[in-house]
Short mmCIF file of C-alpha atoms in Angstrom, two decimals:
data_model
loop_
_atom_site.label_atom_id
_atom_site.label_comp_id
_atom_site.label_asym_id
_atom_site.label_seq_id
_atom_site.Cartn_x
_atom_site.Cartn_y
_atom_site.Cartn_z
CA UNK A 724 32.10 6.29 -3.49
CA UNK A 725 30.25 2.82 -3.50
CA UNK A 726 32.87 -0.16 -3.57
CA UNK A 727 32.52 -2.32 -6.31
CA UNK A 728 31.33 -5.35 -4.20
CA UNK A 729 29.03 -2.91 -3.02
CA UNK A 730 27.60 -2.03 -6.33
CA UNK A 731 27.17 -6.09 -8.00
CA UNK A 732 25.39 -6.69 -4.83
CA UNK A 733 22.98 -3.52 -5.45
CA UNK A 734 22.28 -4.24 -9.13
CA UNK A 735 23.41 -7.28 -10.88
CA UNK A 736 21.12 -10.14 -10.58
CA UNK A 737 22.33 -13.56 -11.16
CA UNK A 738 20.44 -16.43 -13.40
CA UNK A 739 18.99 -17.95 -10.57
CA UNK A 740 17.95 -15.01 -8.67
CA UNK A 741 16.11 -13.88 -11.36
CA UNK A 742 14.84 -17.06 -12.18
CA UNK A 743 13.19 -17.59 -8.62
CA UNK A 744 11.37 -13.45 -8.92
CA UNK A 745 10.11 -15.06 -12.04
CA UNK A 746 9.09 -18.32 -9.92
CA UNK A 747 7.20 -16.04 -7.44
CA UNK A 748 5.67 -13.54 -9.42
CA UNK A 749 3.79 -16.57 -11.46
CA UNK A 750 3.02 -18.22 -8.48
CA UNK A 751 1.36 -14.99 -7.32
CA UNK A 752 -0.21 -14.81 -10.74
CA UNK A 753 -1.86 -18.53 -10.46
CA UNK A 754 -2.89 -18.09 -6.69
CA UNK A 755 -5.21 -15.28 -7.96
CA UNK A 756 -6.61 -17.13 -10.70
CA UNK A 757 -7.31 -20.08 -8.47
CA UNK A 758 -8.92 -17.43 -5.91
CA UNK A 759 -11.24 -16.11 -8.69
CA UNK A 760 -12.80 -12.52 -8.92
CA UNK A 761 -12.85 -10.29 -5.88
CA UNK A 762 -16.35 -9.22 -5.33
CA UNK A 763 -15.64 -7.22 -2.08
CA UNK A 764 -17.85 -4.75 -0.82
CA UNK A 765 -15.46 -1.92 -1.84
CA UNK A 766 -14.95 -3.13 -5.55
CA UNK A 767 -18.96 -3.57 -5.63
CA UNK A 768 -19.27 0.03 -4.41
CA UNK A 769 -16.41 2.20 -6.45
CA UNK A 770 -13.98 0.10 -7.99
CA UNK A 771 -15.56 -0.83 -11.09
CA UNK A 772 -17.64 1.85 -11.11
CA UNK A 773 -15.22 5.27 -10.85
CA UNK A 774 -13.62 4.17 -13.98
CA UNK A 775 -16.78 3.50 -16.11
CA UNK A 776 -18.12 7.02 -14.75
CA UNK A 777 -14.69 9.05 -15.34
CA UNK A 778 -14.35 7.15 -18.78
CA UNK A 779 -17.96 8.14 -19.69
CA UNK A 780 -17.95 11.23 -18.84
CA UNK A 781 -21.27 11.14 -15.76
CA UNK A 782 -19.30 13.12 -13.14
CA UNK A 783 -22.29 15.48 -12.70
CA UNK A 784 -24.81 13.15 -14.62
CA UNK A 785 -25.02 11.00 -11.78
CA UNK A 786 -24.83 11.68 -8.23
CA UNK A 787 -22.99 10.40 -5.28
CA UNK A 788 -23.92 7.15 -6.23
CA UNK A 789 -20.67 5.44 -4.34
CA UNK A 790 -21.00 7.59 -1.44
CA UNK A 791 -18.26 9.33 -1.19
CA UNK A 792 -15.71 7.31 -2.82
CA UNK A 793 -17.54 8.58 -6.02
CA UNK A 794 -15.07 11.24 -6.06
CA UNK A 795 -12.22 9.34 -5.31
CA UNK A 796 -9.59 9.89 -7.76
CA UNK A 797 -9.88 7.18 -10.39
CA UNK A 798 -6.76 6.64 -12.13
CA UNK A 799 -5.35 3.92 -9.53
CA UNK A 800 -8.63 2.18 -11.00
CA UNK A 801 -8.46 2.65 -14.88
CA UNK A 802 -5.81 0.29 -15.63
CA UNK A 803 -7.77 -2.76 -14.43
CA UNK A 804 -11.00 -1.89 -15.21
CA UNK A 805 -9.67 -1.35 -19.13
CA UNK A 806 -8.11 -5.02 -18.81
CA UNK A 807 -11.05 -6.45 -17.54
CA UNK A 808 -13.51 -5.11 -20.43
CA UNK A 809 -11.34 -6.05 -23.12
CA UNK A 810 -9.78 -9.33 -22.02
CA UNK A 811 -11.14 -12.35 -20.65
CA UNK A 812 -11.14 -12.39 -16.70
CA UNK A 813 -8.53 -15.37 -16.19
CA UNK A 814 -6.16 -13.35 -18.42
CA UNK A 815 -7.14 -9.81 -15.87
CA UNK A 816 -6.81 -11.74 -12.96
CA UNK A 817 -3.08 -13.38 -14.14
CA UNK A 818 -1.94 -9.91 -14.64
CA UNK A 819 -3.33 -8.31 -11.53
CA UNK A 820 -1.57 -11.08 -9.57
CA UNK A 821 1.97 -10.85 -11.36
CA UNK A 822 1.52 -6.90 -10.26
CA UNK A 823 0.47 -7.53 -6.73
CA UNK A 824 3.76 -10.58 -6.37
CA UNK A 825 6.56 -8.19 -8.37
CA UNK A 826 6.51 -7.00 -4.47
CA UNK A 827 9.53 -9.66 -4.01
CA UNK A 828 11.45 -7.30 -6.19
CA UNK A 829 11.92 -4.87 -4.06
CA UNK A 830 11.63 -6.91 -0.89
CA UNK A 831 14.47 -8.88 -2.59
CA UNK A 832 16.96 -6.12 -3.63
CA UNK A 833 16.46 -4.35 0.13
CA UNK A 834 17.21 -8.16 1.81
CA UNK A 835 20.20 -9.32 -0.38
CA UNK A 836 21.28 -5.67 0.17
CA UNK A 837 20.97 -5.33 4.00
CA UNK A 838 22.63 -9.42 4.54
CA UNK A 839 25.97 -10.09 4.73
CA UNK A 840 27.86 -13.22 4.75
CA UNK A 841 28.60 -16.00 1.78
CA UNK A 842 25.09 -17.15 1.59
CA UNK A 843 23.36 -13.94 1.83
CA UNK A 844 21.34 -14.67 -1.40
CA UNK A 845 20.14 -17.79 -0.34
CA UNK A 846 19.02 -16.23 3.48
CA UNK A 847 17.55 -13.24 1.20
CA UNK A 848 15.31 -15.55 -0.59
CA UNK A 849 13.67 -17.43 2.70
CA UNK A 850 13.40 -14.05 4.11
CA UNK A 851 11.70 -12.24 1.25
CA UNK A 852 9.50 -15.63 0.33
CA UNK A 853 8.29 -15.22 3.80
CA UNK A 854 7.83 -11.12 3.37
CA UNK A 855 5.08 -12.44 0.47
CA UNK A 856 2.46 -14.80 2.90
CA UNK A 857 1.79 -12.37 5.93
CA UNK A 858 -2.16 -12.73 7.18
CA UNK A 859 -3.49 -9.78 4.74
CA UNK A 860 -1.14 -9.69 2.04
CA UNK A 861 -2.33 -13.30 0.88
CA UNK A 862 -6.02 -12.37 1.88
CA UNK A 863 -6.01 -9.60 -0.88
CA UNK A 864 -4.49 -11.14 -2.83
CA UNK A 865 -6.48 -10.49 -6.69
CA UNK A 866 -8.76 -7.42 -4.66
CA UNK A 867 -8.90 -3.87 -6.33
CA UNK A 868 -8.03 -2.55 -2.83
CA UNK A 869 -4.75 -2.18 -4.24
CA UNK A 870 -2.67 -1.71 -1.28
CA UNK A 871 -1.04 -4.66 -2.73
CA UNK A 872 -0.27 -2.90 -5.25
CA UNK A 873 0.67 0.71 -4.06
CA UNK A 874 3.66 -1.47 -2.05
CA UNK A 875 5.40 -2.10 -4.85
CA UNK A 876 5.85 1.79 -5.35
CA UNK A 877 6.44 2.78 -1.61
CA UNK A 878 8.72 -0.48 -1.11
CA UNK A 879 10.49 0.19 -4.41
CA UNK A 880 11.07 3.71 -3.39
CA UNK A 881 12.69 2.30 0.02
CA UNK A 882 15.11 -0.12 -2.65
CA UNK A 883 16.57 2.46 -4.37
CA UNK A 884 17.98 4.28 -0.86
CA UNK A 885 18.83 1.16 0.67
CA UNK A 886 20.43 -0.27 -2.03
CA UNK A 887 22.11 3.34 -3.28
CA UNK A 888 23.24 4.16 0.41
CA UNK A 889 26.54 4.33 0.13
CA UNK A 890 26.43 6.46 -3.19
CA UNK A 891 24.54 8.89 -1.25
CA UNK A 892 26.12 9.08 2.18
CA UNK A 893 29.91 9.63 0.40
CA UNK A 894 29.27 9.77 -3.58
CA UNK A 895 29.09 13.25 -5.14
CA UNK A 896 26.11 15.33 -4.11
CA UNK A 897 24.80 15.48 -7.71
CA UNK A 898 24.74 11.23 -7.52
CA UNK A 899 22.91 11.35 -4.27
CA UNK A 900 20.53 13.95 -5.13
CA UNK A 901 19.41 12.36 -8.87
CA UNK A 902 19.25 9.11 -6.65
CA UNK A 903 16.81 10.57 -4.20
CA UNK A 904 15.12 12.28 -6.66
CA UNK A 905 14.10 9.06 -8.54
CA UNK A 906 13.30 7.36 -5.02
CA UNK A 907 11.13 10.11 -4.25
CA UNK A 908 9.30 10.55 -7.25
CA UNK A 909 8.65 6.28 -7.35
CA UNK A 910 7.19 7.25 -3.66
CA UNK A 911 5.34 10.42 -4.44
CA UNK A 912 3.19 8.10 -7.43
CA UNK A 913 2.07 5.73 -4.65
CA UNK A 914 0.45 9.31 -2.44
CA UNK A 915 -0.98 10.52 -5.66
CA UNK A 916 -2.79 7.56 -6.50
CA UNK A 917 -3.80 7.01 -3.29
CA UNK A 918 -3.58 9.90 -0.55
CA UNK A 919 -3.67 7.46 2.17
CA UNK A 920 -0.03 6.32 1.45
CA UNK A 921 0.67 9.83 2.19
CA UNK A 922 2.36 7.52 5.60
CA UNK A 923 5.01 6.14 3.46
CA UNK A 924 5.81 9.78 2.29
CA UNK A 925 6.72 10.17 6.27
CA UNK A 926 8.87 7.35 6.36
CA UNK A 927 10.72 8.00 3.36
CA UNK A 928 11.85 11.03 4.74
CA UNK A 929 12.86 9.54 7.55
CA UNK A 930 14.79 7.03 5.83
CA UNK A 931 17.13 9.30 3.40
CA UNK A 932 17.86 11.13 6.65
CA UNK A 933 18.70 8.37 8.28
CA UNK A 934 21.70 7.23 5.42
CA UNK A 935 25.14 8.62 6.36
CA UNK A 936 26.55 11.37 5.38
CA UNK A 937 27.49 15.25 5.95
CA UNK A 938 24.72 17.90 6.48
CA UNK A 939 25.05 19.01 3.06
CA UNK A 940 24.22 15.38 1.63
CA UNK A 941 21.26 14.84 4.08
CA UNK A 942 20.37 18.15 3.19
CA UNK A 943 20.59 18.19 -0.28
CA UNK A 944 18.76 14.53 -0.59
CA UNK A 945 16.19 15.26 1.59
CA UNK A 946 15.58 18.44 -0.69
CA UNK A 947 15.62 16.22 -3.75
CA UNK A 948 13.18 13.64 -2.47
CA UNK A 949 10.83 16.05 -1.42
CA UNK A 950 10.92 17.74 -5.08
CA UNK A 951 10.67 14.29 -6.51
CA UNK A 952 7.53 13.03 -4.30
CA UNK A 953 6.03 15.98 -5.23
CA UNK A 954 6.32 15.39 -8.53
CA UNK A 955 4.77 12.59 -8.62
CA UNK A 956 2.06 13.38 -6.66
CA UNK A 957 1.34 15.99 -8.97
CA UNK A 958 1.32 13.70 -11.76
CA UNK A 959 -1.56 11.26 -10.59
CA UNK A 960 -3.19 13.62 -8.74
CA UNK A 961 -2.67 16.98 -9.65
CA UNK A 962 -5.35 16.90 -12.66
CA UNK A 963 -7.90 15.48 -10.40
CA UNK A 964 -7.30 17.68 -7.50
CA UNK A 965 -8.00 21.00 -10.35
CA UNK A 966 -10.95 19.27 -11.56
CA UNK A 967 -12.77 18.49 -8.04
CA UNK A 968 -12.21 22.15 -7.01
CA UNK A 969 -13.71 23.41 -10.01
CA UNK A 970 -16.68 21.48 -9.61
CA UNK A 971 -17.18 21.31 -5.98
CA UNK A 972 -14.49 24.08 -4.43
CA UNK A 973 -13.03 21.21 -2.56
CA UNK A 974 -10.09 19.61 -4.15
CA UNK A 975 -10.10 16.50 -1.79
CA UNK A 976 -13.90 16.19 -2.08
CA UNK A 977 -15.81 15.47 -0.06
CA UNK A 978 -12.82 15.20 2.94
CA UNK A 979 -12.17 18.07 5.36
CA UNK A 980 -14.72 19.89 4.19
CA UNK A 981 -14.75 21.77 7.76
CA UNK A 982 -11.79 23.56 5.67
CA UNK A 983 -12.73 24.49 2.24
CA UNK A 984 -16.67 24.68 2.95
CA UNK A 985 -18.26 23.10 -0.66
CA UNK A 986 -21.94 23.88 -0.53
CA UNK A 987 -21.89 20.55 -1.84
CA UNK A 988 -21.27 18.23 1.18
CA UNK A 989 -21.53 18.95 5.25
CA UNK A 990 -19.10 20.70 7.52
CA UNK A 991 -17.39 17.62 7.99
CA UNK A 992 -14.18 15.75 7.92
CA UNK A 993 -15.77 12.54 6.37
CA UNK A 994 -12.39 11.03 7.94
CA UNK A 995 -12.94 7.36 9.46
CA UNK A 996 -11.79 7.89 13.01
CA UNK A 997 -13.25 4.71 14.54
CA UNK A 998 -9.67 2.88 14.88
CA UNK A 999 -7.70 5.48 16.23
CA UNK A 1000 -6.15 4.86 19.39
CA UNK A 1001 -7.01 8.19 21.89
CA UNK A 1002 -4.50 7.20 24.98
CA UNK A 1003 -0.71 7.14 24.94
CA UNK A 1004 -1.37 3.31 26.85
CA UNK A 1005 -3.80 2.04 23.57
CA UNK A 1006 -0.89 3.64 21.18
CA UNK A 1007 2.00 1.81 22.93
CA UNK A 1008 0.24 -0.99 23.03
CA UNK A 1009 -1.41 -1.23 19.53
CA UNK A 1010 0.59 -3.44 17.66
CA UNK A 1011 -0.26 -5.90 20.63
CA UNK A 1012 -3.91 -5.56 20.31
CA UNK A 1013 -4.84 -5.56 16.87
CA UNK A 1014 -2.20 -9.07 16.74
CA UNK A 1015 -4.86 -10.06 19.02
CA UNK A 1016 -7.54 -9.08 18.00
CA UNK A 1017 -7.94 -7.93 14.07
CA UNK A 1018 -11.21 -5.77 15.05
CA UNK A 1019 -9.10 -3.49 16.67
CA UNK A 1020 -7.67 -2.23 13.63
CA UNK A 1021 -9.65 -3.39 10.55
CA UNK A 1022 -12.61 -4.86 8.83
CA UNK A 1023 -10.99 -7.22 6.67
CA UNK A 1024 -10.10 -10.61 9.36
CA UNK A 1025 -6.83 -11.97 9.14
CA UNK A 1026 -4.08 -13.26 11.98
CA UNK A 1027 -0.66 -12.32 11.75
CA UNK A 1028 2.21 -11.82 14.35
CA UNK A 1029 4.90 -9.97 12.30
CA UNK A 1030 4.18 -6.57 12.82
CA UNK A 1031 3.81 -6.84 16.33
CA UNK A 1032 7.17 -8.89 16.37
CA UNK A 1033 9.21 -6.40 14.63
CA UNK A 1034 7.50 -3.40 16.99
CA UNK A 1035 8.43 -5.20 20.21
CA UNK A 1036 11.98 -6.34 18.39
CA UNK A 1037 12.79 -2.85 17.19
CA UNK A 1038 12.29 -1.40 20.44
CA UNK A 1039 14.42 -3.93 21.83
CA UNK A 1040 16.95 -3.42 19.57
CA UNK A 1041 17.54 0.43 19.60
CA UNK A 1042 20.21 0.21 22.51
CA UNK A 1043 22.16 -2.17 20.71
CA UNK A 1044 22.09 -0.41 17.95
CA UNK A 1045 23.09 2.81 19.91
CA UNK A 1046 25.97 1.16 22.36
CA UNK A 1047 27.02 -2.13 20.53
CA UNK A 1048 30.47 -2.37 19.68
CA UNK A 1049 31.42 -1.17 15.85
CA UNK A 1050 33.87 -3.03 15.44
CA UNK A 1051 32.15 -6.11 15.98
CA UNK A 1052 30.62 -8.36 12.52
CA UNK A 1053 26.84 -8.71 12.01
CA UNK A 1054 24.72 -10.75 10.25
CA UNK A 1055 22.95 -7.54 8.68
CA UNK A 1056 24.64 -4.21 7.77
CA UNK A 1057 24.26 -1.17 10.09
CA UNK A 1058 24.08 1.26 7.92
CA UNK A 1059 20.86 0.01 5.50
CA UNK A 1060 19.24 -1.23 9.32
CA UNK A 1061 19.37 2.76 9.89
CA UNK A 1062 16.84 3.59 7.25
CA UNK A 1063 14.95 0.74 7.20
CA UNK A 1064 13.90 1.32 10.93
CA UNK A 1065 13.63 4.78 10.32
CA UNK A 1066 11.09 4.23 7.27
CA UNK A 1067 9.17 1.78 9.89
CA UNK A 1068 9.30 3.68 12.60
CA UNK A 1069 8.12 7.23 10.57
CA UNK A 1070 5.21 5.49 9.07
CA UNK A 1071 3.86 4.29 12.06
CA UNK A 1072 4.19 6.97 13.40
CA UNK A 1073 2.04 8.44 11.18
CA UNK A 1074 -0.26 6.16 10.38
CA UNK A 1075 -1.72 5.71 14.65
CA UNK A 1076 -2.45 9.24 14.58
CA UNK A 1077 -3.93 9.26 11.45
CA UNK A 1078 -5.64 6.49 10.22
CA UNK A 1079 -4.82 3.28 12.54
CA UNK A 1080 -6.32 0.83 9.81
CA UNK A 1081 -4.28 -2.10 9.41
CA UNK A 1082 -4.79 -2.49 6.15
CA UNK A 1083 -2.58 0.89 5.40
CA UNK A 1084 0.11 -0.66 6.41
CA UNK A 1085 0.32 -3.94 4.49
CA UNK A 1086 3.93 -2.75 2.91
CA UNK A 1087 4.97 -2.87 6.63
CA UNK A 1088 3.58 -6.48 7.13
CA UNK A 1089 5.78 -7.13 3.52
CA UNK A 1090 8.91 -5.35 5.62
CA UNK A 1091 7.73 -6.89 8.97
CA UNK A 1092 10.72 -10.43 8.79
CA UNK A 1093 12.77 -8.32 7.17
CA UNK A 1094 12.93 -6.09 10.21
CA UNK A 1095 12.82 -8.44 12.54
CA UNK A 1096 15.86 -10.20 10.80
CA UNK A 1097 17.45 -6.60 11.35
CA UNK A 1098 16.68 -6.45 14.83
CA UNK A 1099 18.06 -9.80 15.82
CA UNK A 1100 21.14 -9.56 13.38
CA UNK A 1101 22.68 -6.80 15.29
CA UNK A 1102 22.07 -8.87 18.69
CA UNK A 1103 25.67 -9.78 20.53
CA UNK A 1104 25.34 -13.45 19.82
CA UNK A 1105 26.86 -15.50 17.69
CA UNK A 1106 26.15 -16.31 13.92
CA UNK A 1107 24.24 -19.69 14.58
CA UNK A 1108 22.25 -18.25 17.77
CA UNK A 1109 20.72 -15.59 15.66
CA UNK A 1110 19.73 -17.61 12.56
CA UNK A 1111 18.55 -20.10 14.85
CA UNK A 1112 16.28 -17.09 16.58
CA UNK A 1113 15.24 -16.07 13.25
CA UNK A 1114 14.21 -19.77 12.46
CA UNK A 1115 12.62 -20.03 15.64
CA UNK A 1116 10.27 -16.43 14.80
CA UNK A 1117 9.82 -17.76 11.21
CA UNK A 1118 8.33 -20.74 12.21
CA UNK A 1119 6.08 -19.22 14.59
CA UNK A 1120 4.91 -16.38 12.25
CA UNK A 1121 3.83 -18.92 9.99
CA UNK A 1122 2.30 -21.08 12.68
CA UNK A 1123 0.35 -17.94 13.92
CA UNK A 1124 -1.26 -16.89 9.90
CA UNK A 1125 -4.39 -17.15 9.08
CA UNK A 1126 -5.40 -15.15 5.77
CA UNK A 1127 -9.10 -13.91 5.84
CA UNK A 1128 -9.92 -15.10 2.63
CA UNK A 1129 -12.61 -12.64 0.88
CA UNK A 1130 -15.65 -13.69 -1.09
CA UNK A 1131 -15.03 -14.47 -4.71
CA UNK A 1132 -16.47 -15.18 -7.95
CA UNK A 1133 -15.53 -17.85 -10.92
CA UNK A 1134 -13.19 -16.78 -13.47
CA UNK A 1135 -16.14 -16.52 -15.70
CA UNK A 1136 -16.48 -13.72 -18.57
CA UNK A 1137 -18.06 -11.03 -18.99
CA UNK A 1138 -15.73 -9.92 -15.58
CA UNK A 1139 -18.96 -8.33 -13.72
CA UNK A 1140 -22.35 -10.17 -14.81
CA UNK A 1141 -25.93 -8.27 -13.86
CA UNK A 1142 -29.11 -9.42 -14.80
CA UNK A 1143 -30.81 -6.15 -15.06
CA UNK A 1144 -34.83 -6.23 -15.54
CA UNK A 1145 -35.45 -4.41 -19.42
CA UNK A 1146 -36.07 -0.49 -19.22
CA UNK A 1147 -38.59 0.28 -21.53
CA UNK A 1148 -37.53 3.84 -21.85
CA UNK A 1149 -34.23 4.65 -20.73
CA UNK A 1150 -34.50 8.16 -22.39
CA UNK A 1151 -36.62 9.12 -19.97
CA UNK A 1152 -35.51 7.55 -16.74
CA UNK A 1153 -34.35 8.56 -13.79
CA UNK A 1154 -33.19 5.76 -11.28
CA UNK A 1155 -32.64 6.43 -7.44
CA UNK A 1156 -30.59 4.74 -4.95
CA UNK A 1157 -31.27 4.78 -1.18
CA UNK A 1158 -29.92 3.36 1.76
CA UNK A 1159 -25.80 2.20 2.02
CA UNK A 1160 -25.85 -0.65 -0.30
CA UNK A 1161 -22.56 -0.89 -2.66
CA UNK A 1162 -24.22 -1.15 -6.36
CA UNK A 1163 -22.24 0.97 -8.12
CA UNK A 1164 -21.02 -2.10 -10.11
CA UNK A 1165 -24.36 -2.28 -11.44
CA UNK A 1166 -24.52 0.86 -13.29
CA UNK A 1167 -21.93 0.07 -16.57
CA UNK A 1168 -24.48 -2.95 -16.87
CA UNK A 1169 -27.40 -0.31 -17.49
CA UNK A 1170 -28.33 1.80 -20.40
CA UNK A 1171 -25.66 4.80 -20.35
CA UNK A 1172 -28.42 7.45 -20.84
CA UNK A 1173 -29.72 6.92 -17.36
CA UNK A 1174 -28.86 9.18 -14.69
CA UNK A 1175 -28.03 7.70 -11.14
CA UNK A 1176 -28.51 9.75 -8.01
CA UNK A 1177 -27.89 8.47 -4.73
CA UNK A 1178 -30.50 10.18 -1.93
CA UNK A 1179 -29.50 8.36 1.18
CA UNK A 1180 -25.97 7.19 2.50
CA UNK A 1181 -22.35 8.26 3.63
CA UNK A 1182 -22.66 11.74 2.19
CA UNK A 1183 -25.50 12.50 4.41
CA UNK A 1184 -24.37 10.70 7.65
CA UNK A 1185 -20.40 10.70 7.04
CA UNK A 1186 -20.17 8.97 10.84
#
């Protein structure tokens, strides 16, 4: 069973822990207001437009006119989109950036968890203040591409094991299995809301097997997890997935259609394959190149040397943490640095086979010093040599970010504005879109009895 100790340092927050979450969710709250609207080419093309259309009932009454992503599954999009029609846009914005910082919560509970030593609190709060300002986390900051936001499920997920480790590697198996049940279902939200984090699914595995224990706890938490994440994918996506193969015979519509064969769309994958690495040298070396170079890996600029840091760093580190002495004290605990490199380690996995797009793994830029604190707090040196490392890599991960700050708008109201010429008779108009220009935005701003179909773009030419 979990010590006591153990247990206060898991849950109970004290007044001035909680006061500085408080201190960095508003701050994350302000820096989106000051940022103003995102008006990304993504949010112009589907998200402000999948909600109208699901809301208003035009799947079928228009056509394709986001490309693809018209068929995207639009509850991760509702919640916003109802905020932003029915409160002003400063107020929409506030709340979307108190979501996107309540990522320190997590990041928090996993640090103060994984520290040891009398100030581990204070080390947990540098450490997670500097999990919040990596080079794309602050550059989406306020954007609807919500991987900002699907963190706080996958790294909350990776909280509950960490922090309820001991519980499950030597508490009854009925603890550890309602434990990774919860953790599991918190993860399996994130992959129905967005199959992409499908990743972090892989590396949450990895991570409950990677907590102590006999076969039969592994076993039966790994079971439990599984059911969980299921669960919860079936809860935001399950609906949406029956719906799409009724009206297409593709649940995952328009994607791997080479598969379920919808008269509907080509014999394609519609997959974006154009960052994939195809050479065991370009996957070894990834992490390298895209710190190099952010075209490697995304669209969306940004400079950041975390990831790469806790790659190289990890790699370092596994023979220490194979043939170091046991006996010996660390600045971090060895059995939460198990799962947390196992959750890194499975995602990436993962993620350079399948998709190789930075931005997918933003909760691993969040984890990145957290990592790299694990990796050098199991190093034989002493105490002051490895905080003075970490210093050292703090102050050069700063030095080296540079947020690609998107294109925004004023916090002005109505939250989209479109002057749209006058229709004279909507009843009987048909409007058609051609070429790849996102203007899906557009349509909420025109009369609701005209039908929108899209005759050129991504569902004809999916390269």
């Amino acid at each position: 069973m979990s010590s006591p100790r153990s247990t206060d340092r898991a849950i109970r927050l004290a007044p001035l822990e909680v006061l500085f979450l408080a201190a960095v969710i508003a701050g994350w709250a302000v820096l989106v207001l000051s940022l103003g609207k995102d008006t990304s080419w993504d949010f112009r093309n589907y998200h402000w437009y999948i909600p109208y259309a699901f809301l208003n009932h035009r799947l079928g009454f228009d056509v394709a006119v986001a490309h693809q992503a018209t068929y995207y599954n639009p509850t991760l999009d509702i919640p916003f989109y109802l905020l932003a029609t029915h409160v002003h846009a400063w107020m929409a914005l506030m709340v979307m950036g108190a979501v996107q910082g309540a990522n320190i919560i997590p990041l928090y509970l996993i640090a103060r968890s994984t520290l040891r030593g009398e100030q581990h609190r204070t080390l947990a709060a540098v450490l997670t203040a500097l999990c919040m300002v990596g080079g794309l986390s602050l550059g989406l900051a306020g954007t609807t591409y919500y991987d900002n936001v699907m963190s706080l499920f996958t790294l909350s997920g990776l909280a509950i094991v960490v922090t309820n480790r001991e519980a499950m590697a030597t508490g009854t198996l009925l603890r550890g299995t309602m434990i990774a049940l919860i953790a599991g279902l918190v993860t399996g939200l994130a992959v129905g809301l967005k199959l992409p984090q499908g990743i972090f699914a892989i590396g949450f595995a990895a991570s409950l097997a990677a907590v102590r224990g006999d076969w039969k706890h592994r076993t039966t938490r790994l079971l439990a997890g599984g059911l969980g994440g299921i669960v919860g994918v079936a809860l935001m996506s399950g609906y949406w997935w029956l719906l799409m193969y009724h009206v297409t015979g593709n649940p995952l519509f328009p994607y791997f259609n080479q598969y379920f064969h919808s008269p509907l769309a080509l014999t394609a994958s519609y997959r974006d394959l154009r960052f994939v690495p195809t050479t065991w040298a370009h996957r070894l070396l990834y992490p390298l190149l895209f710190t190099l170079d952010w075209r490697v890996a995304d669209d969306l600029a940004y400079s950041d040397i975390r990831v790469c840091l806790a790659y190289v760093l990890g790699l370092a580190t596994i023979p220490v943490l194979i043939f170091a002495r046991r006996d010996r004290e660390t600045l971090v605990a060895r059995d939460a640095v198990a799962p947390l490199f196992a959750f890194a380690a499975g995602t990436y996995v993962m993620w350079i086979a399948i998709f190789a797009i930075y931005r997918y793994i933003l909760a691993l830029e969040m984890l990145a010093p957290i990592l790299i604190t694990c990796a050098v707090g199991l190093w034989p040196i002493s105490r002051r040599a490895q905080l003075t490392v970490l210093g050292v890599l703090g102050v050069a991960a700063m030095a080296c970010t540079r947020p690609g700050w998107l294109e925004r708008a004023p916090a002005s109201d109505p939250y989209v504005q479109a002057d749209i010429p006058r229709i004279e008779d909507p009843d009987h108009t048909l409007i058609l879109m051609a070429g790849e220009a996102p203007m899906g935005y557009l349509v909420p701003s025109l009369p609701h009895q005209i039908p929108i179909y899209r005759i050129d773009g991504w569902m004809i030419t999916p390269q």
